Amino acid sequence: MITDVLINGRVSDGRIPVTDSSVLRGDGCFEVLGCYDGRPFALDEHLDRLENSAARLGIDLPDRADLSRWVTDTATAAGDGAVRVVVTRGSSVPGVEHASCVIVFGHPRDRGPDVATLLPTKAPWHAAGAEWELAGAKVTSYAPNMAASRRAHAAGYDDALLLTLDETVLEGPTFSVAWVVDGVLETPTLDLGILDSITRRLVVEAAPGIGVEVEEGSWPLSRLDQASEVMVWSTIREVQAVGAVGATRFTPGPVTQDLAGLFAKLVAESG
């Protein structure tokens, strides 16, 4: 069930003008936070990233205290679920008043199957490490990613695994990816232009504390032929095992299980 929708802090019917740039151009940014027992998880980290995204887009945000309160109040109403924050630029039509808005609402969190299957998919739209104006921003222009997900669904997979044109592993349409080779947890480096996922960041930072060595780098898809486990990370999926990447099968293993437990501990300790 969706909570009340807040627009600039006020309860709204959720409607925005058809002239808004987020409708006409996909010109905006967003965040999705997990909420547990009515508490938003990693609030500061998500608001930091939202501020970076808005700055790269040249969109002014309300005061941080207001954003924090809107998210916290929504998380309280949502209970266990997710809080979505969408920032729009306002009108992009000449003659219509330009006014940005912040939309906040809560909704259920559906992490999908316990074990996911992924279709390797080349992503020619991905910057793959090239510096550009929106590098690192979490923008609303997700149509190519969603098309990749739909292609994977049509082929019988749960989602896509995005690759460069030369088949370097990047990320999923809405998640980060990692795998285990000879006991070492490997995950694509942020230098490839993948999103600085909050879940990824927290797991990578905490994993050595439970004896899991982490290496960030750049690897071809063929590297997964040597992997004993594959997993994905995101706010919605948390730490999720992967059972297949294309035709290659995997069995959920102890590192995935340990990291899932680690993430649950981070959530519990955040309260």
Coordinates of C-alpha atoms in Angstrom, one line a residue:
M1 CA 0.0 0.0 0.0
I2 CA 1.3 3.5 -0.9
T3 CA 1.5 6.0 1.9
D4 CA 0.3 9.6 1.6
V5 CA 2.3 11.4 -1.2
L6 CA 4.1 14.5 -0.1
I7 CA 5.0 17.2 -2.6
N8 CA 7.3 19.8 -1.1
G9 CA 6.2 18.5 2.3
R10 CA 2.5 18.8 1.9
V11 CA 0.1 15.9 1.5
S12 CA -1.0 15.8 -2.2
D13 CA -3.0 13.7 -4.6
G14 CA 0.3 12.9 -6.3
R15 CA -0.4 14.8 -9.5
I16 CA 2.3 17.0 -11.0
P17 CA 1.8 19.3 -14.1
V18 CA 2.2 17.7 -17.5
T19 CA 4.6 20.4 -18.3
D20 CA 7.1 19.2 -15.7
S21 CA 10.5 18.3 -17.1
S22 CA 10.4 14.9 -15.3
V23 CA 7.4 14.0 -17.5
L24 CA 8.6 15.5 -20.7
R25 CA 12.3 14.9 -20.5
G26 CA 13.0 12.5 -17.7
D27 CA 15.0 15.4 -16.2
G28 CA 15.3 14.8 -12.5
C29 CA 16.9 12.7 -9.8
F30 CA 15.7 10.3 -7.1
E31 CA 16.6 8.0 -4.2
V32 CA 15.0 4.9 -2.7
L33 CA 15.6 4.1 0.9
G34 CA 14.7 1.0 2.8
C35 CA 12.7 1.5 6.0
Y36 CA 12.5 -1.0 8.8
D37 CA 10.1 -0.8 11.7
G38 CA 9.3 2.8 10.6
R39 CA 12.9 3.9 10.4
P40 CA 14.7 4.9 7.2
F41 CA 18.0 3.1 6.8
A42 CA 21.2 5.0 5.8
L43 CA 19.3 8.3 5.6
D44 CA 22.4 10.6 5.6
E45 CA 24.1 8.5 2.9
H46 CA 21.1 8.7 0.7
L47 CA 20.5 12.4 1.2
D48 CA 24.2 13.0 0.5
R49 CA 23.8 11.3 -2.8
L50 CA 20.6 13.1 -3.6
E51 CA 22.3 16.4 -3.0
N52 CA 25.2 15.4 -5.4
S53 CA 22.7 14.3 -8.1
A54 CA 20.7 17.5 -7.8
A55 CA 23.9 19.6 -7.9
R56 CA 25.0 17.8 -11.1
L57 CA 21.6 18.5 -12.6
G58 CA 21.6 22.1 -11.4
I59 CA 18.4 21.7 -9.4
D60 CA 18.1 23.5 -6.1
L61 CA 16.9 21.4 -3.1
P62 CA 15.0 22.4 0.0
D63 CA 16.8 22.5 3.3
R64 CA 18.4 19.3 4.4
A65 CA 16.4 19.3 7.6
D66 CA 13.1 19.5 5.6
L67 CA 14.1 16.6 3.4
S68 CA 15.1 14.5 6.4
R69 CA 11.8 15.2 8.1
W70 CA 9.7 14.3 5.1
V71 CA 11.6 11.0 4.6
T72 CA 11.4 10.1 8.3
D73 CA 7.7 10.9 8.6
T74 CA 7.0 8.8 5.5
A75 CA 9.1 5.9 6.8
T76 CA 7.1 6.0 10.0
A77 CA 3.9 5.6 8.0
A78 CA 5.4 2.9 5.7
G79 CA 6.7 0.7 8.5
D80 CA 8.6 -2.0 6.7
G81 CA 9.0 -1.1 3.0
A82 CA 10.7 1.6 1.0
V83 CA 10.6 5.4 0.7
R84 CA 11.0 7.0 -2.7
V85 CA 12.2 10.6 -3.1
V86 CA 11.9 12.1 -6.6
V87 CA 13.2 15.6 -7.4
T88 CA 11.9 17.3 -10.6
R89 CA 13.2 20.5 -12.3
G90 CA 9.8 21.9 -12.8
S91 CA 8.3 23.1 -16.1
S92 CA 10.4 22.9 -19.3
V93 CA 7.7 24.5 -21.5
P94 CA 8.1 28.2 -22.4
G95 CA 5.7 30.5 -20.7
V96 CA 5.0 28.1 -17.8
E97 CA 6.3 29.0 -14.3
H98 CA 9.5 27.1 -13.5
A99 CA 9.3 25.5 -10.0
S100 CA 11.0 22.4 -8.9
C101 CA 9.3 19.9 -6.6
V102 CA 10.3 17.1 -4.2
I103 CA 7.9 14.1 -4.2
V104 CA 8.2 11.7 -1.2
F105 CA 6.1 8.5 -0.7
G106 CA 6.4 5.1 0.8
H107 CA 5.5 1.7 -0.8
P108 CA 6.0 -2.0 -0.1
R109 CA 9.5 -3.5 -0.8
D110 CA 9.4 -6.6 -3.0
R111 CA 12.9 -8.1 -3.2
G112 CA 11.8 -10.7 -5.8
P113 CA 12.8 -14.4 -5.7
D114 CA 15.3 -15.7 -3.1
V115 CA 17.7 -16.6 -5.9
A116 CA 17.8 -14.4 -9.0
T117 CA 18.7 -15.3 -12.6
L118 CA 20.4 -12.7 -14.8
L119 CA 20.7 -12.3 -18.6
P120 CA 24.0 -10.7 -19.8
T121 CA 23.1 -7.7 -21.8
K122 CA 25.3 -5.2 -23.6
A123 CA 24.6 -1.6 -22.5
P124 CA 25.8 0.8 -25.2
W125 CA 24.2 3.7 -23.3
H126 CA 26.4 3.2 -20.3
A127 CA 29.3 5.7 -19.9
A128 CA 31.5 2.8 -18.6
G129 CA 33.9 5.2 -16.8
A130 CA 34.0 8.1 -19.2
E131 CA 33.7 11.4 -17.3
W132 CA 30.6 13.5 -18.1
E133 CA 28.2 16.0 -16.5
L134 CA 26.0 13.5 -14.8
A135 CA 28.7 10.9 -13.8
G136 CA 27.7 9.5 -10.4
A137 CA 24.2 11.1 -10.4
K138 CA 21.1 8.9 -9.8
V139 CA 18.9 10.4 -12.5
T140 CA 15.3 9.5 -13.5
S141 CA 16.3 8.7 -17.1
Y142 CA 16.1 4.9 -16.6
A143 CA 14.4 3.9 -19.8
P144 CA 17.4 2.0 -21.3
N145 CA 17.9 0.1 -18.0
M146 CA 14.2 -0.7 -17.9
A147 CA 14.3 -1.9 -21.5
A148 CA 17.1 -4.3 -20.5
S149 CA 15.1 -5.6 -17.6
R150 CA 12.1 -6.3 -19.9
R151 CA 14.3 -8.0 -22.4
A152 CA 15.6 -10.3 -19.7
H153 CA 12.0 -11.0 -18.5
A154 CA 11.0 -11.9 -22.0
A155 CA 13.9 -14.4 -22.2
G156 CA 12.8 -16.0 -19.0
Y157 CA 15.3 -14.3 -16.6
D158 CA 14.6 -12.3 -13.5
D159 CA 16.7 -9.3 -14.7
A160 CA 19.7 -8.2 -16.7
L161 CA 23.4 -8.0 -16.1
L162 CA 24.7 -4.9 -17.9
L163 CA 28.0 -5.2 -19.8
T164 CA 30.2 -2.8 -21.9
L165 CA 30.4 -3.5 -25.6
D166 CA 33.6 -5.5 -25.0
E167 CA 31.8 -7.5 -22.2
T168 CA 33.2 -5.9 -19.1
V169 CA 30.8 -6.5 -16.2
L170 CA 29.2 -3.3 -15.0
E171 CA 26.0 -3.6 -12.8
G172 CA 22.3 -4.5 -13.0
P173 CA 19.6 -2.1 -14.2
T174 CA 18.8 -1.3 -10.5
F175 CA 21.5 -3.1 -8.5
S176 CA 25.2 -3.8 -8.0
V177 CA 26.8 -7.2 -8.6
A178 CA 29.6 -9.1 -7.0
W179 CA 31.0 -12.7 -7.0
V180 CA 33.4 -14.9 -5.2
V181 CA 36.6 -16.3 -6.7
D182 CA 38.9 -18.4 -4.5
G183 CA 37.3 -17.0 -1.4
V184 CA 37.8 -13.3 -2.5
L185 CA 34.7 -11.1 -3.0
E186 CA 35.1 -9.3 -6.3
T187 CA 32.9 -6.4 -7.5
P188 CA 33.2 -3.9 -10.4
T189 CA 35.0 -0.7 -9.5
L190 CA 33.2 2.7 -9.3
D191 CA 35.8 3.8 -11.9
L192 CA 33.6 2.0 -14.5
G193 CA 30.9 4.6 -13.9
I194 CA 28.5 2.3 -12.1
L195 CA 26.3 3.8 -9.4
D196 CA 27.8 4.3 -6.0
S197 CA 25.2 2.1 -4.4
I198 CA 24.7 2.7 -0.7
T199 CA 24.1 -1.0 -0.1
R200 CA 27.3 -1.8 -2.1
R201 CA 29.3 0.8 -0.2
L202 CA 28.2 -0.4 3.3
V203 CA 28.8 -4.1 2.4
V204 CA 32.2 -3.5 0.9
E205 CA 33.2 -1.4 3.9
A206 CA 32.0 -4.0 6.5
A207 CA 32.9 -7.3 4.8
P208 CA 36.6 -7.3 5.9
G209 CA 35.3 -7.2 9.5
I210 CA 33.8 -10.7 9.1
G211 CA 36.9 -12.0 7.3
V212 CA 35.8 -11.5 3.7
E213 CA 38.5 -10.0 1.5
V214 CA 37.2 -7.6 -1.1
E215 CA 38.7 -6.6 -4.4
E216 CA 37.3 -3.9 -6.6
G217 CA 38.3 -3.9 -10.3
S218 CA 37.4 -4.5 -13.9
W219 CA 36.7 -8.0 -15.2
P220 CA 35.2 -9.5 -18.3
L221 CA 32.0 -11.6 -18.2
S222 CA 34.2 -14.7 -18.6
R223 CA 35.6 -14.1 -15.1
L224 CA 32.3 -15.5 -13.7
D225 CA 33.3 -18.9 -15.1
Q226 CA 35.7 -19.1 -12.2
A227 CA 33.2 -17.8 -9.6
S228 CA 31.8 -20.1 -6.9
E229 CA 29.0 -17.6 -5.9
V230 CA 27.3 -14.6 -7.5
M231 CA 25.2 -12.0 -5.7
V232 CA 23.5 -8.7 -6.2
W233 CA 23.1 -5.8 -3.8
S234 CA 20.5 -3.0 -3.6
T235 CA 18.1 -1.2 -1.3
I236 CA 15.2 -3.4 -2.4
R237 CA 17.1 -6.7 -2.9
E238 CA 19.5 -6.2 0.0
V239 CA 21.9 -9.1 -0.5
Q240 CA 20.4 -11.6 -2.9
A241 CA 21.9 -14.8 -4.3
V242 CA 22.2 -15.4 -8.0
G243 CA 21.5 -18.8 -9.4
A244 CA 22.3 -18.2 -13.1
V245 CA 24.1 -15.7 -15.3
G246 CA 23.1 -16.7 -18.8
A247 CA 23.6 -20.4 -19.2
T248 CA 26.1 -20.6 -16.3
R249 CA 24.6 -21.9 -13.1
F250 CA 25.6 -21.1 -9.5
T251 CA 24.6 -22.4 -6.1
P252 CA 24.1 -19.9 -3.3
G253 CA 27.0 -20.2 -1.0
P254 CA 28.4 -19.2 2.5
V255 CA 29.8 -15.8 1.5
T256 CA 26.4 -14.7 0.2
Q257 CA 24.8 -16.0 3.4
D258 CA 27.4 -14.3 5.6
L259 CA 27.0 -10.9 3.8
A260 CA 23.2 -11.2 4.0
G261 CA 23.6 -11.7 7.8
L262 CA 26.0 -8.8 7.9
F263 CA 23.6 -6.5 6.2
A264 CA 20.8 -7.5 8.5
K265 CA 23.1 -6.7 11.4
L266 CA 23.9 -3.2 10.0
V267 CA 20.2 -2.5 9.7
A268 CA 19.5 -3.7 13.3
E269 CA 22.4 -1.6 14.7
S270 CA 21.2 1.5 12.8
G271 CA 18.2 1.7 15.1

